[in-house]
Coordinates of C-alpha atoms in Angstrom, one line a residue:
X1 CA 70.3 97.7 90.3
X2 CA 68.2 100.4 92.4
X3 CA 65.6 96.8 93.7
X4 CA 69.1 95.4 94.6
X5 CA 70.3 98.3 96.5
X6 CA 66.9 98.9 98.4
X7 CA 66.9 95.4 99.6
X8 CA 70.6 96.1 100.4
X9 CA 69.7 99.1 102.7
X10 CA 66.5 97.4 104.0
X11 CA 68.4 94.6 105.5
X12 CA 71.6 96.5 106.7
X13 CA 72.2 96.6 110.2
X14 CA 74.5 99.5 110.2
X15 CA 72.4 102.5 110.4
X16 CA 75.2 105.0 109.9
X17 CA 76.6 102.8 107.4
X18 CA 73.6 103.8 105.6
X19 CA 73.4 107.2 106.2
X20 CA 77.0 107.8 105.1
X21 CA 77.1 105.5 102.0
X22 CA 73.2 106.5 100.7
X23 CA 73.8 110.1 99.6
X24 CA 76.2 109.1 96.3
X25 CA 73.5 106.6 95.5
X26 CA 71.2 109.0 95.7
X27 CA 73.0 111.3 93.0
X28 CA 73.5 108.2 91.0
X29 CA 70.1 108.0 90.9
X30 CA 69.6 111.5 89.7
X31 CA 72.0 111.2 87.0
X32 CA 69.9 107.8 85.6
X33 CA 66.5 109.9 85.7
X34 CA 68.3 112.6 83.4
X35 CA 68.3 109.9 80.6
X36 CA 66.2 106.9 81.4
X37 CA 62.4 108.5 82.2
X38 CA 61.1 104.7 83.8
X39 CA 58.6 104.2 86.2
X40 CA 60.2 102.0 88.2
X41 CA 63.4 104.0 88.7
X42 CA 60.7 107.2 89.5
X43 CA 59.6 105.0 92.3
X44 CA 63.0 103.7 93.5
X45 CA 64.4 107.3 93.5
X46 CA 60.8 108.6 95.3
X47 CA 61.3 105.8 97.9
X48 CA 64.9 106.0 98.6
X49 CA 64.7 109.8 98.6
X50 CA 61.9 109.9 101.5
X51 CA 63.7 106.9 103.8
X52 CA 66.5 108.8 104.0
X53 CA 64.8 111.9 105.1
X54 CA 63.0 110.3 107.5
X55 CA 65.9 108.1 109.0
X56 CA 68.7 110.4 109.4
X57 CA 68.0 114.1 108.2
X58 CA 67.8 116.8 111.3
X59 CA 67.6 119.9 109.6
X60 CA 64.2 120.9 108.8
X61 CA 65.3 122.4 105.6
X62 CA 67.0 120.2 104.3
X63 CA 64.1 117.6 105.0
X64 CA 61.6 119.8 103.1
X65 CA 63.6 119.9 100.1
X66 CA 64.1 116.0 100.6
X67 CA 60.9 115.1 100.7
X68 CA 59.5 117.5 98.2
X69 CA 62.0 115.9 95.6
X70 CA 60.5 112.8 96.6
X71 CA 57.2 113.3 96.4
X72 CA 58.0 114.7 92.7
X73 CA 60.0 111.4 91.8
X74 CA 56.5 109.5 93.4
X75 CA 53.7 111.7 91.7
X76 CA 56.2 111.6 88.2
X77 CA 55.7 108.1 88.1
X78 CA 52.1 107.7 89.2
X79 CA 51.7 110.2 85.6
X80 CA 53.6 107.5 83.8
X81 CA 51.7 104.5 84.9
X82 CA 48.5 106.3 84.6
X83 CA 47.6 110.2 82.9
X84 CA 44.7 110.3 85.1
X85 CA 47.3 110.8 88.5
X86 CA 49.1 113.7 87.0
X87 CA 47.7 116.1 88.9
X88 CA 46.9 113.7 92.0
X89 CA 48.4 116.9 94.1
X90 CA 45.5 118.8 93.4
X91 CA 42.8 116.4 93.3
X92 CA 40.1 116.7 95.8
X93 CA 40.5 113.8 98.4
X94 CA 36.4 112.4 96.7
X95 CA 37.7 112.5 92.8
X96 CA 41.4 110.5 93.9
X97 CA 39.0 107.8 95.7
X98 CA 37.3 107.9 92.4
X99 CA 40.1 107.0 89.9
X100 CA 41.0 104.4 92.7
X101 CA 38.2 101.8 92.2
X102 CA 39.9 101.0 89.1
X103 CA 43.2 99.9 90.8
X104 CA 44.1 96.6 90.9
X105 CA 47.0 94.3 92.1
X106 CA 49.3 95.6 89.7
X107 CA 49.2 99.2 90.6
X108 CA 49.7 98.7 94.4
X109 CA 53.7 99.1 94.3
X110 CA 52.8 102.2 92.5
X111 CA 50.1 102.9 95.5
X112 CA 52.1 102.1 98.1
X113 CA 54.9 104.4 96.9
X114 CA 52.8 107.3 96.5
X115 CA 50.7 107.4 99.9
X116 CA 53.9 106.6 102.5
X117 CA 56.5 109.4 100.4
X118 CA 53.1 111.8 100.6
X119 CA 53.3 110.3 104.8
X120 CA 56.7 111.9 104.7
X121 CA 55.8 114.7 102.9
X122 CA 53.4 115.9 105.4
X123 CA 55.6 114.9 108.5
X124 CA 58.3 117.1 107.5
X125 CA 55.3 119.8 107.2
X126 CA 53.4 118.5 110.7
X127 CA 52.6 122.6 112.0
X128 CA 51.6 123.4 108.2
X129 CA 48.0 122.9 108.1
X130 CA 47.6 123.2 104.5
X131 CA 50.1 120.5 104.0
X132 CA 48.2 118.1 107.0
X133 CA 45.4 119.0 104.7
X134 CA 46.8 116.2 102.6
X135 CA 46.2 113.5 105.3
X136 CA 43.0 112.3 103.3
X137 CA 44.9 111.8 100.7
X138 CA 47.2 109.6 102.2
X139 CA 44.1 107.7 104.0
X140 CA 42.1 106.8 100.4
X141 CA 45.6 105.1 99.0
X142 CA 46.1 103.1 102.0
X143 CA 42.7 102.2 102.6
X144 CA 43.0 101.0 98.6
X145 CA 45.8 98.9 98.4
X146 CA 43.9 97.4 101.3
X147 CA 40.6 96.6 99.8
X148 CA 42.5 95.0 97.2
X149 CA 45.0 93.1 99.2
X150 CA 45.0 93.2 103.2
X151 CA 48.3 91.4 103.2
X152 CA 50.2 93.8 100.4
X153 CA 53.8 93.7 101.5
X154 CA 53.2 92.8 104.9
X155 CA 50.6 95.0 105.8
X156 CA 52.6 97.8 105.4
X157 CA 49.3 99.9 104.9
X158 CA 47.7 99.2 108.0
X159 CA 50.6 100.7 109.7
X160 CA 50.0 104.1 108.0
X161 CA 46.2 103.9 108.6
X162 CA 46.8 103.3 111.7
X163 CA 49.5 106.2 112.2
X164 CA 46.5 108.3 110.5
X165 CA 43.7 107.1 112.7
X166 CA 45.4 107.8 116.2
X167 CA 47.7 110.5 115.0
X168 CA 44.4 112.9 117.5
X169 CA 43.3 111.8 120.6
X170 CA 39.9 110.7 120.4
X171 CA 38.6 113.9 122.2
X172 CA 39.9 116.0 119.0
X173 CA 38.3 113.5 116.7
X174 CA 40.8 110.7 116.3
X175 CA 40.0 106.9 115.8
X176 CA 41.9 105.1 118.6
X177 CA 39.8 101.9 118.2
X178 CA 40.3 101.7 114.8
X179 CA 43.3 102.6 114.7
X180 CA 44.8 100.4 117.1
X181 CA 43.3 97.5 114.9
X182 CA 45.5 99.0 111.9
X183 CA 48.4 99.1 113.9
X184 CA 48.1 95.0 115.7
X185 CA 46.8 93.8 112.2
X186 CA 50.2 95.5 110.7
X187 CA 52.2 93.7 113.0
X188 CA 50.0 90.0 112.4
X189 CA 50.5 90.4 108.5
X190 CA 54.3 91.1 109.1
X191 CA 54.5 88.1 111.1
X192 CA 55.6 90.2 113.9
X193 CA 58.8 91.7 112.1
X194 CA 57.3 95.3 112.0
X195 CA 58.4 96.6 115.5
X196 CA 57.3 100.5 114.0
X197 CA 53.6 99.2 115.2
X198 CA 54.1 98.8 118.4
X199 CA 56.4 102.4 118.7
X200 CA 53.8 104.2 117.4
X201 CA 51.0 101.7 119.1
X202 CA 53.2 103.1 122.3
X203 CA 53.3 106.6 121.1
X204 CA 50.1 107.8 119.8
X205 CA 47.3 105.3 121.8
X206 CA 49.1 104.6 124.7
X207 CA 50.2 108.0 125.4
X208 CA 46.7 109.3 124.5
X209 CA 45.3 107.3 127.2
X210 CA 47.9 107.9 129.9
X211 CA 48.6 103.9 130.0
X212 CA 51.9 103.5 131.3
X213 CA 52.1 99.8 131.6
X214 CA 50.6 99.6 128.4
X215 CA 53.1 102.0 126.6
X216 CA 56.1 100.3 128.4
X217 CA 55.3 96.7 127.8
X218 CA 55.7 97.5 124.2
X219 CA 58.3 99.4 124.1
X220 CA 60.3 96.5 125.9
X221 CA 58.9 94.3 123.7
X222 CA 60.6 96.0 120.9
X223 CA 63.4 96.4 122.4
X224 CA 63.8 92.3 123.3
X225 CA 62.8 91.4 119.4
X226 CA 65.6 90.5 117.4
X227 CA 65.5 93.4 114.5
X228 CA 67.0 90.9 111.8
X229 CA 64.3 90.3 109.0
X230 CA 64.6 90.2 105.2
X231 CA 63.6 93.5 104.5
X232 CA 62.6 94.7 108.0
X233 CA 66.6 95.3 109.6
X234 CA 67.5 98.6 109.8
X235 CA 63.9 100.1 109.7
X236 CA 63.6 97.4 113.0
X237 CA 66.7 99.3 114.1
X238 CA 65.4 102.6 113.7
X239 CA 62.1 101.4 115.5
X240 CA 64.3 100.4 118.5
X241 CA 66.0 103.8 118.3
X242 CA 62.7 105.8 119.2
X243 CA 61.9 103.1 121.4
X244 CA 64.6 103.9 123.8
X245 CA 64.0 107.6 123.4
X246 CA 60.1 106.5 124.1
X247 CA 61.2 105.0 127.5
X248 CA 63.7 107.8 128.4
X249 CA 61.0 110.6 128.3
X250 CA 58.5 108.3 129.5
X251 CA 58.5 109.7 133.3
X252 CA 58.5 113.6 132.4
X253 CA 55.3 112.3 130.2
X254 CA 53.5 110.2 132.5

């Protein structure tokens, strides 16, 4: 039931739909945890906790709760699949890249999971440093669900390396280059559904370089594309949201 409803939500094309209809599903899922302790409904909960944050909660508090329950519901299964991640939170960035070698195909859900709810984790905690501390964190799971499979669900961790990489101008240290590679190769392996690469391709390396035509050229492109995809719609929507707020401030930025 929680795979059916994710793929429900992933292809709704009703954003506030969503919003309005998620939060008793949400409790729902609560209520299961109480009695069934399953990885898989850990990770359900952990994802569908840290979307909905992301997509359509303002207030900062309520965010932070949001996300911390989320990354609780992530880490609580990462404990049950393997012992060695129950204490992944406090694990030096060099010991986690450690107990990664041993990861294989069948872990990456679990992977995947636990790096882009930690993503969300930080950005509800961008100005606290010891939370941004994390970032390397993030960066070691991605860039092993990647050794082991480039292509994992569509090259969904190329998007958050790249995010990662050009999250600092280069002057401060940050990996345009690279990073820009992340964020194209995200949108190749999605066979151009994932319009989220090219807003934050736009936003964090167009910006950065004060390229106009650059930065506009995608967003229009995102806004052209038809957001309809198995499993891409509403975040497609959401990427043509920011879009159009991208373009709106993009002459007080330029």
């Amino acid at each position: 039931m929680a795979g059916d409803f994710s793929t429900a939500v992933l292809n709704e094309d009703d954003p506030a739909l969503v919003r309005d209809a998620a939060p008793a599903y949400l409790l729902m899922m609560d209520a299961l945890l109480v009695h069934h302790d399953q990885v898989s409904l850990w990770l359900a909960a952990a994802n569908l906790n840290s979307a909905y944050a992301a997509a359509f909660v303002d207030d900062p508090a309520r965010k932070l709760l949001m996300t911390e329950k989320a990354l609780n519901y992530a880490v609580r299964a990462a404990c049950g699949q393997d012992k060695n991640l129950c204490t992944v939170r406090q694990m030096p960035a060099d010991d986690l890249t450690k107990r990664l070698r041993v990861m294989d195909q069948s872990q990456l859900p679990l992977l995947m999971t636990l790096g882009s709810v930690w993503a969300g984790w930080i950005q509800a905690r961008s100005s606290d440093w010891n939370a941004v501390a994390d970032l390397p964190k993030v960066q070691v799971l991605m860039e092993r669900i990647i050794a082991v499979d480039s292509g994992y669900d569509e090259g969904e961790a190329h998007l958050y390396l790249g995010g990662i990489e050009t999250l600092l101008p280069a002057a401060l240290g940050g990996r345009q280059v690279e990073g820009e590679a992340h964020l194209r190769q995200a949108f190749a392996l999605s066979h151009g559904h994932d319009l989220m690469a090219w807003v934050v391709l736009a936003r964090q390396v167009a910006r950065a370089r004060y390229d106009r035509p650059m930065h506009d050229s995608l967003l229009k492109q995102v806004l052209a594309a038809d957001p309809h995809a198995p499993g891409w719609t509403l975040k497609n929507y959401l990427a043509q949201q920011q879009a159009r707020e991208l373009l709106k401030s993009a002459d007080d930025y330029f």
